[in-house]
């Protein structure tokens, strides 16, 4: 058998497998088919004559051999990323400005680690948040009032490019003793007599309304709050129900404050993209920030899906 030399792509695959705990999810993370990823892992195991993980456990449990390679991945891959940053600095310089605009209230929690990483690795880049919630962040890019934006929909605009971040599930939230808590799946009709607690944004920016309720002619009573924790408190107090990203609600679900339920049998899924000016697409620190946001989001937020 031809020797298989350990490559960076193998380490990235193993790390994705460790972080997701699933062959199918890891395959999506590294943009391989599930069969191609399984074949890659089999070749490595045959090369060393050792199994890397126990295949019938959920989540996957790595063997001592697999854990040793995971340790290697954690040691090597950050050094490779840092070396690539150094090369980018040599080529393009280290200074610049990155102003970030978002159109979602829950974005800042998962953006903060990536922003902190940018500050550490690009010390001469001036990093700033464009204050407030923005219904038209692409407009801020076009008028050069922002340099990087988070958007939920792709609107083809001259001079703007969109890069996929991730897809996530929106879940219905209610108090533990709410009548809807007894239902595993919520259908559109379940919202008719409810007070829906949302962020104070236009209806067309709320996927529950745009994708599920309005097509059925359902427009429930509304109550709004700027803060996620305030929405959770209102839900827990039986003042209404809400729909939030699973990863945003999970800390409160873990504490037992509220319960989460699936919205329709297919589930309600939302997408997020990074938007930048086309002329800025080759700036090293902007691309580094995009890659950092993606990698840190998938490693820290639960149940994200790869967005093509």
Tab-separated table of C-alpha atoms in Angstrom:
chain	number	residue	atom	x	y	z
A	1	UNK	CA	0.000	0.000	0.000
A	2	UNK	CA	1.293	3.453	-0.885
A	3	UNK	CA	2.283	5.346	2.306
A	4	UNK	CA	-0.130	8.047	3.452
A	5	UNK	CA	1.713	11.035	4.824
A	6	UNK	CA	-0.039	13.057	7.483
A	7	UNK	CA	-1.115	16.382	5.981
A	8	UNK	CA	-2.662	19.574	7.296
A	9	UNK	CA	-5.976	18.605	5.700
A	10	UNK	CA	-5.986	15.408	7.766
A	11	UNK	CA	-5.467	17.389	10.960
A	12	UNK	CA	-8.258	19.797	9.977
A	13	UNK	CA	-10.558	16.837	9.351
A	14	UNK	CA	-9.787	15.269	12.727
A	15	UNK	CA	-10.305	18.586	14.507
A	16	UNK	CA	-13.661	19.071	12.762
A	17	UNK	CA	-14.622	15.545	13.829
A	18	UNK	CA	-13.632	16.298	17.411
A	19	UNK	CA	-15.597	19.556	17.515
A	20	UNK	CA	-18.762	18.245	15.845
A	21	UNK	CA	-18.788	14.699	17.236
A	22	UNK	CA	-20.280	13.508	13.944
A	23	UNK	CA	-18.832	12.260	10.649
A	24	UNK	CA	-21.656	13.887	8.651
A	25	UNK	CA	-21.276	17.286	10.340
A	26	UNK	CA	-17.469	17.144	10.114
A	27	UNK	CA	-17.720	16.397	6.388
A	28	UNK	CA	-19.820	19.526	5.856
A	29	UNK	CA	-17.364	21.574	7.917
A	30	UNK	CA	-14.383	20.642	5.716
A	31	UNK	CA	-16.419	20.601	2.465
A	32	UNK	CA	-16.111	16.863	1.760
A	33	UNK	CA	-18.730	14.240	1.115
A	34	UNK	CA	-19.306	11.896	4.037
A	35	UNK	CA	-17.880	8.978	2.048
A	36	UNK	CA	-14.756	10.969	1.098
A	37	UNK	CA	-14.142	11.904	4.736
A	38	UNK	CA	-14.662	8.307	5.886
A	39	UNK	CA	-12.222	7.110	3.208
A	40	UNK	CA	-9.649	9.670	4.337
A	41	UNK	CA	-9.946	8.504	7.951
A	42	UNK	CA	-9.722	4.842	6.934
A	43	UNK	CA	-6.478	5.452	5.028
A	44	UNK	CA	-4.923	7.150	8.068
A	45	UNK	CA	-5.982	4.263	10.318
A	46	UNK	CA	-4.560	1.716	7.875
A	47	UNK	CA	-1.305	3.659	7.646
A	48	UNK	CA	-0.744	3.594	11.400
A	49	UNK	CA	-2.522	0.306	12.071
A	50	UNK	CA	-4.611	1.912	14.815
A	51	UNK	CA	-8.254	2.987	15.120
A	52	UNK	CA	-8.703	6.718	15.681
A	53	UNK	CA	-12.164	6.687	17.247
A	54	UNK	CA	-14.978	4.376	18.317
A	55	UNK	CA	-17.537	4.443	15.527
A	56	UNK	CA	-20.659	3.416	17.426
A	57	UNK	CA	-20.592	6.099	20.106
A	58	UNK	CA	-22.560	9.348	20.065
A	59	UNK	CA	-20.837	11.711	20.222
A	60	UNK	CA	-17.772	10.022	18.793
A	61	UNK	CA	-15.150	8.965	21.324
A	62	UNK	CA	-11.532	9.145	20.212
A	63	UNK	CA	-9.019	6.423	20.997
A	64	UNK	CA	-5.631	7.303	22.534
A	65	UNK	CA	-4.189	7.341	18.990
A	66	UNK	CA	-6.902	9.721	17.836
A	67	UNK	CA	-6.438	11.984	20.864
A	68	UNK	CA	-2.710	12.170	20.120
A	69	UNK	CA	-3.418	13.422	16.612
A	70	UNK	CA	-5.972	15.885	17.973
A	71	UNK	CA	-3.264	17.180	20.308
A	72	UNK	CA	-0.977	17.562	17.289
A	73	UNK	CA	-3.707	19.425	15.371
A	74	UNK	CA	-4.199	21.839	18.269
A	75	UNK	CA	-0.444	22.484	18.338
A	76	UNK	CA	0.222	22.756	14.598
A	77	UNK	CA	-2.816	24.427	13.026
A	78	UNK	CA	-2.683	27.657	15.093
A	79	UNK	CA	0.993	28.005	14.124
A	80	UNK	CA	0.124	27.593	10.448
A	81	UNK	CA	-2.574	30.268	10.719
A	82	UNK	CA	-0.136	32.617	12.456
A	83	UNK	CA	2.528	32.025	9.777
A	84	UNK	CA	-0.023	32.804	7.062
A	85	UNK	CA	-0.930	36.013	8.883
A	86	UNK	CA	2.766	36.971	8.971
A	87	UNK	CA	3.072	36.417	5.229
A	88	UNK	CA	-0.013	38.556	4.646
A	89	UNK	CA	1.488	41.329	6.764
A	90	UNK	CA	4.684	41.231	4.730
A	91	UNK	CA	2.704	41.428	1.493
A	92	UNK	CA	0.020	43.954	2.390
A	93	UNK	CA	1.126	45.739	5.526
A	94	UNK	CA	-0.457	45.579	8.950
A	95	UNK	CA	-2.515	48.735	9.269
A	96	UNK	CA	-6.105	49.386	8.333
A	97	UNK	CA	-9.638	49.916	9.574
A	98	UNK	CA	-12.480	47.448	10.108
A	99	UNK	CA	-15.904	48.850	11.036
A	100	UNK	CA	-18.553	46.202	11.631
A	101	UNK	CA	-22.306	46.582	11.151
A	102	UNK	CA	-24.935	43.977	12.019
A	103	UNK	CA	-28.638	43.536	11.359
A	104	UNK	CA	-29.272	40.952	14.093
A	105	UNK	CA	-29.573	41.587	17.828
A	106	UNK	CA	-27.884	38.309	18.774
A	107	UNK	CA	-24.785	38.716	16.575
A	108	UNK	CA	-22.499	40.444	19.037
A	109	UNK	CA	-22.210	37.467	21.406
A	110	UNK	CA	-20.537	35.263	18.818
A	111	UNK	CA	-18.667	38.093	17.072
A	112	UNK	CA	-16.817	39.140	20.234
A	113	UNK	CA	-14.287	36.232	20.300
A	114	UNK	CA	-13.370	36.850	16.651
A	115	UNK	CA	-12.988	40.584	17.307
A	116	UNK	CA	-10.729	39.827	20.260
A	117	UNK	CA	-8.620	37.558	18.050
A	118	UNK	CA	-8.308	40.297	15.422
A	119	UNK	CA	-7.109	42.768	18.056
A	120	UNK	CA	-4.411	40.348	19.185
A	121	UNK	CA	-3.130	39.385	15.745
A	122	UNK	CA	-3.561	42.683	13.874
A	123	UNK	CA	-2.602	45.258	16.461
A	124	UNK	CA	-2.445	48.129	13.947
A	125	UNK	CA	-5.955	47.513	12.587
A	126	UNK	CA	-8.485	49.943	14.015
A	127	UNK	CA	-11.537	47.894	14.968
A	128	UNK	CA	-14.920	49.489	15.597
A	129	UNK	CA	-18.607	48.630	15.851
A	130	UNK	CA	-21.036	50.831	13.942
A	131	UNK	CA	-23.389	51.737	16.772
A	132	UNK	CA	-26.901	50.352	16.893
A	133	UNK	CA	-28.989	47.853	14.978
A	134	UNK	CA	-29.065	48.440	11.217
A	135	UNK	CA	-31.806	47.479	8.771
A	136	UNK	CA	-29.567	48.311	5.791
A	137	UNK	CA	-25.960	47.363	6.604
A	138	UNK	CA	-25.131	46.982	2.900
A	139	UNK	CA	-26.003	50.648	2.483
A	140	UNK	CA	-23.374	51.416	5.115
A	141	UNK	CA	-20.815	49.473	3.065
A	142	UNK	CA	-21.692	51.357	-0.107
A	143	UNK	CA	-21.337	54.732	1.615
A	144	UNK	CA	-18.088	53.630	3.315
A	145	UNK	CA	-19.532	53.995	6.805
A	146	UNK	CA	-18.843	50.282	7.466
A	147	UNK	CA	-16.353	47.738	6.083
A	148	UNK	CA	-17.828	44.364	7.140
A	149	UNK	CA	-21.488	43.515	7.673
A	150	UNK	CA	-23.556	40.587	8.892
A	151	UNK	CA	-26.726	40.041	6.848
A	152	UNK	CA	-29.428	37.363	6.742
A	153	UNK	CA	-30.305	37.596	3.037
A	154	UNK	CA	-28.303	37.974	-0.153
A	155	UNK	CA	-29.438	40.931	-2.232
A	156	UNK	CA	-27.371	41.165	-5.385
A	157	UNK	CA	-25.728	44.596	-5.250
A	158	UNK	CA	-23.049	45.951	-7.554
A	159	UNK	CA	-19.712	46.205	-5.777
A	160	UNK	CA	-20.766	43.971	-2.847
A	161	UNK	CA	-19.899	40.303	-2.344
A	162	UNK	CA	-21.434	37.909	0.170
A	163	UNK	CA	-19.676	35.036	1.915
A	164	UNK	CA	-21.549	32.290	3.807
A	165	UNK	CA	-21.178	32.157	7.578
A	166	UNK	CA	-23.578	29.493	8.839
A	167	UNK	CA	-27.162	28.288	9.070
A	168	UNK	CA	-28.952	27.785	12.380
A	169	UNK	CA	-32.318	26.653	13.725
A	170	UNK	CA	-34.887	29.023	15.196
A	171	UNK	CA	-36.852	27.422	18.039
A	172	UNK	CA	-40.125	28.328	19.716
A	173	UNK	CA	-39.785	29.305	23.382
A	174	UNK	CA	-42.376	29.243	26.152
A	175	UNK	CA	-42.665	28.870	29.917
A	176	UNK	CA	-42.364	25.355	31.328
A	177	UNK	CA	-46.039	25.326	32.351
A	178	UNK	CA	-47.353	27.056	29.219
A	179	UNK	CA	-50.023	25.095	27.273
A	180	UNK	CA	-47.748	24.938	24.218
A	181	UNK	CA	-45.014	23.246	26.284
A	182	UNK	CA	-46.885	19.962	25.848
A	183	UNK	CA	-46.458	20.103	22.058
A	184	UNK	CA	-43.223	18.796	20.528
A	185	UNK	CA	-43.757	20.686	17.268
A	186	UNK	CA	-45.478	24.052	16.887
A	187	UNK	CA	-47.499	24.689	13.750
A	188	UNK	CA	-48.493	28.156	12.438
A	189	UNK	CA	-51.984	27.871	13.944
A	190	UNK	CA	-50.493	27.533	17.441
A	191	UNK	CA	-49.471	31.208	17.318
A	192	UNK	CA	-52.930	32.624	16.547
A	193	UNK	CA	-53.963	33.382	20.140
A	194	UNK	CA	-50.463	34.015	21.483
A	195	UNK	CA	-48.540	37.188	22.227
A	196	UNK	CA	-45.351	37.007	20.210
A	197	UNK	CA	-42.340	38.644	21.858
A	198	UNK	CA	-39.768	39.858	19.330
A	199	UNK	CA	-36.999	42.369	18.815
A	200	UNK	CA	-38.295	45.754	17.591
A	201	UNK	CA	-37.531	45.191	13.902
A	202	UNK	CA	-39.638	45.239	10.707
A	203	UNK	CA	-41.757	42.122	10.129
A	204	UNK	CA	-39.846	41.206	6.969
A	205	UNK	CA	-36.713	40.739	9.080
A	206	UNK	CA	-38.352	38.167	11.353
A	207	UNK	CA	-38.183	34.717	9.737
A	208	UNK	CA	-41.020	33.333	11.875
A	209	UNK	CA	-43.390	35.951	10.483
A	210	UNK	CA	-42.011	36.062	6.949
A	211	UNK	CA	-41.625	32.319	6.358
A	212	UNK	CA	-44.223	30.695	8.627
A	213	UNK	CA	-47.008	32.954	9.891
A	214	UNK	CA	-47.701	35.597	7.264
A	215	UNK	CA	-48.037	33.041	4.405
A	216	UNK	CA	-50.877	31.549	6.474
A	217	UNK	CA	-52.437	34.954	7.131
A	218	UNK	CA	-51.532	34.774	10.825
A	219	UNK	CA	-50.474	37.987	12.572
A	220	UNK	CA	-50.359	37.488	16.356
A	221	UNK	CA	-50.374	40.194	18.998
A	222	UNK	CA	-46.893	41.615	19.359
A	223	UNK	CA	-44.683	42.769	22.215
A	224	UNK	CA	-41.079	43.862	21.708
A	225	UNK	CA	-37.849	44.129	23.639
A	226	UNK	CA	-34.321	45.151	22.631
A	227	UNK	CA	-32.600	42.621	24.913
A	228	UNK	CA	-32.475	38.848	24.609
A	229	UNK	CA	-32.486	38.382	28.391
A	230	UNK	CA	-35.609	40.559	28.644
A	231	UNK	CA	-37.364	38.415	26.025
A	232	UNK	CA	-36.423	35.301	28.000
A	233	UNK	CA	-37.745	36.805	31.240
A	234	UNK	CA	-41.061	37.739	29.598
A	235	UNK	CA	-41.394	34.224	28.165
A	236	UNK	CA	-40.581	32.626	31.529
A	237	UNK	CA	-43.236	34.850	33.141
A	238	UNK	CA	-45.846	33.583	30.643
A	239	UNK	CA	-46.254	37.018	29.057
A	240	UNK	CA	-45.975	35.429	25.621
A	241	UNK	CA	-43.918	33.126	23.391
A	242	UNK	CA	-40.845	33.837	21.296
A	243	UNK	CA	-38.687	32.420	18.505
A	244	UNK	CA	-34.920	32.741	18.901
A	245	UNK	CA	-31.813	30.996	17.567
A	246	UNK	CA	-31.212	27.779	19.486
A	247	UNK	CA	-27.672	28.867	20.337
A	248	UNK	CA	-28.952	32.159	21.815
A	249	UNK	CA	-31.551	30.387	23.963
A	250	UNK	CA	-29.401	27.428	25.045
A	251	UNK	CA	-27.882	29.021	28.215
A	252	UNK	CA	-31.397	29.673	29.524
A	253	UNK	CA	-32.653	26.260	28.442
A	254	UNK	CA	-29.777	24.625	30.314
A	255	UNK	CA	-30.828	26.474	33.475
A	256	UNK	CA	-34.419	25.318	33.048
A	257	UNK	CA	-35.901	28.818	32.807
A	258	UNK	CA	-37.899	28.006	29.647
A	259	UNK	CA	-38.452	25.193	27.140
A	260	UNK	CA	-37.779	25.073	23.395
A	261	UNK	CA	-39.902	23.465	20.710
A	262	UNK	CA	-39.450	22.849	16.977
A	263	UNK	CA	-41.293	25.219	14.651
A	264	UNK	CA	-43.053	23.105	11.975
A	265	UNK	CA	-42.018	19.540	11.242
A	266	UNK	CA	-39.301	20.672	8.852
A	267	UNK	CA	-37.937	23.186	11.335
A	268	UNK	CA	-37.350	26.890	10.842
A	269	UNK	CA	-33.823	27.659	9.686
A	270	UNK	CA	-32.113	31.010	9.145
A	271	UNK	CA	-28.872	31.953	7.418
A	272	UNK	CA	-26.153	34.487	8.038
A	273	UNK	CA	-23.661	35.923	5.561
A	274	UNK	CA	-20.741	38.304	5.687
A	275	UNK	CA	-20.996	41.211	3.240
A	276	UNK	CA	-17.997	43.266	2.145
A	277	UNK	CA	-17.062	45.607	-0.662
A	278	UNK	CA	-15.633	43.747	-3.655
A	279	UNK	CA	-12.598	46.030	-3.758
A	280	UNK	CA	-11.751	44.928	-0.189
A	281	UNK	CA	-12.014	41.188	-0.840
A	282	UNK	CA	-8.248	40.651	-0.999
A	283	UNK	CA	-7.332	42.612	2.127
A	284	UNK	CA	-5.633	40.105	4.419
A	285	UNK	CA	-7.042	41.166	7.786
A	286	UNK	CA	-10.592	41.287	6.397
A	287	UNK	CA	-10.279	37.739	5.057
A	288	UNK	CA	-8.646	36.637	8.308
A	289	UNK	CA	-11.560	38.055	10.273
A	290	UNK	CA	-14.036	36.161	8.086
A	291	UNK	CA	-12.169	32.866	8.540
A	292	UNK	CA	-11.891	33.458	12.293
A	293	UNK	CA	-15.606	34.213	12.652
A	294	UNK	CA	-16.478	30.974	10.842
A	295	UNK	CA	-14.070	28.730	12.742
A	296	UNK	CA	-14.865	30.154	16.175
A	297	UNK	CA	-18.610	30.079	15.559
A	298	UNK	CA	-18.562	26.408	14.600
A	299	UNK	CA	-16.362	25.522	17.562
A	300	UNK	CA	-18.404	27.423	20.185
A	301	UNK	CA	-22.043	27.628	19.020
A	302	UNK	CA	-24.219	24.486	19.177
A	303	UNK	CA	-25.862	22.782	16.197
A	304	UNK	CA	-24.757	25.114	13.420
A	305	UNK	CA	-25.088	23.948	9.832
A	306	UNK	CA	-22.639	24.605	7.030
A	307	UNK	CA	-24.003	27.170	4.596
A	308	UNK	CA	-22.945	26.700	0.983
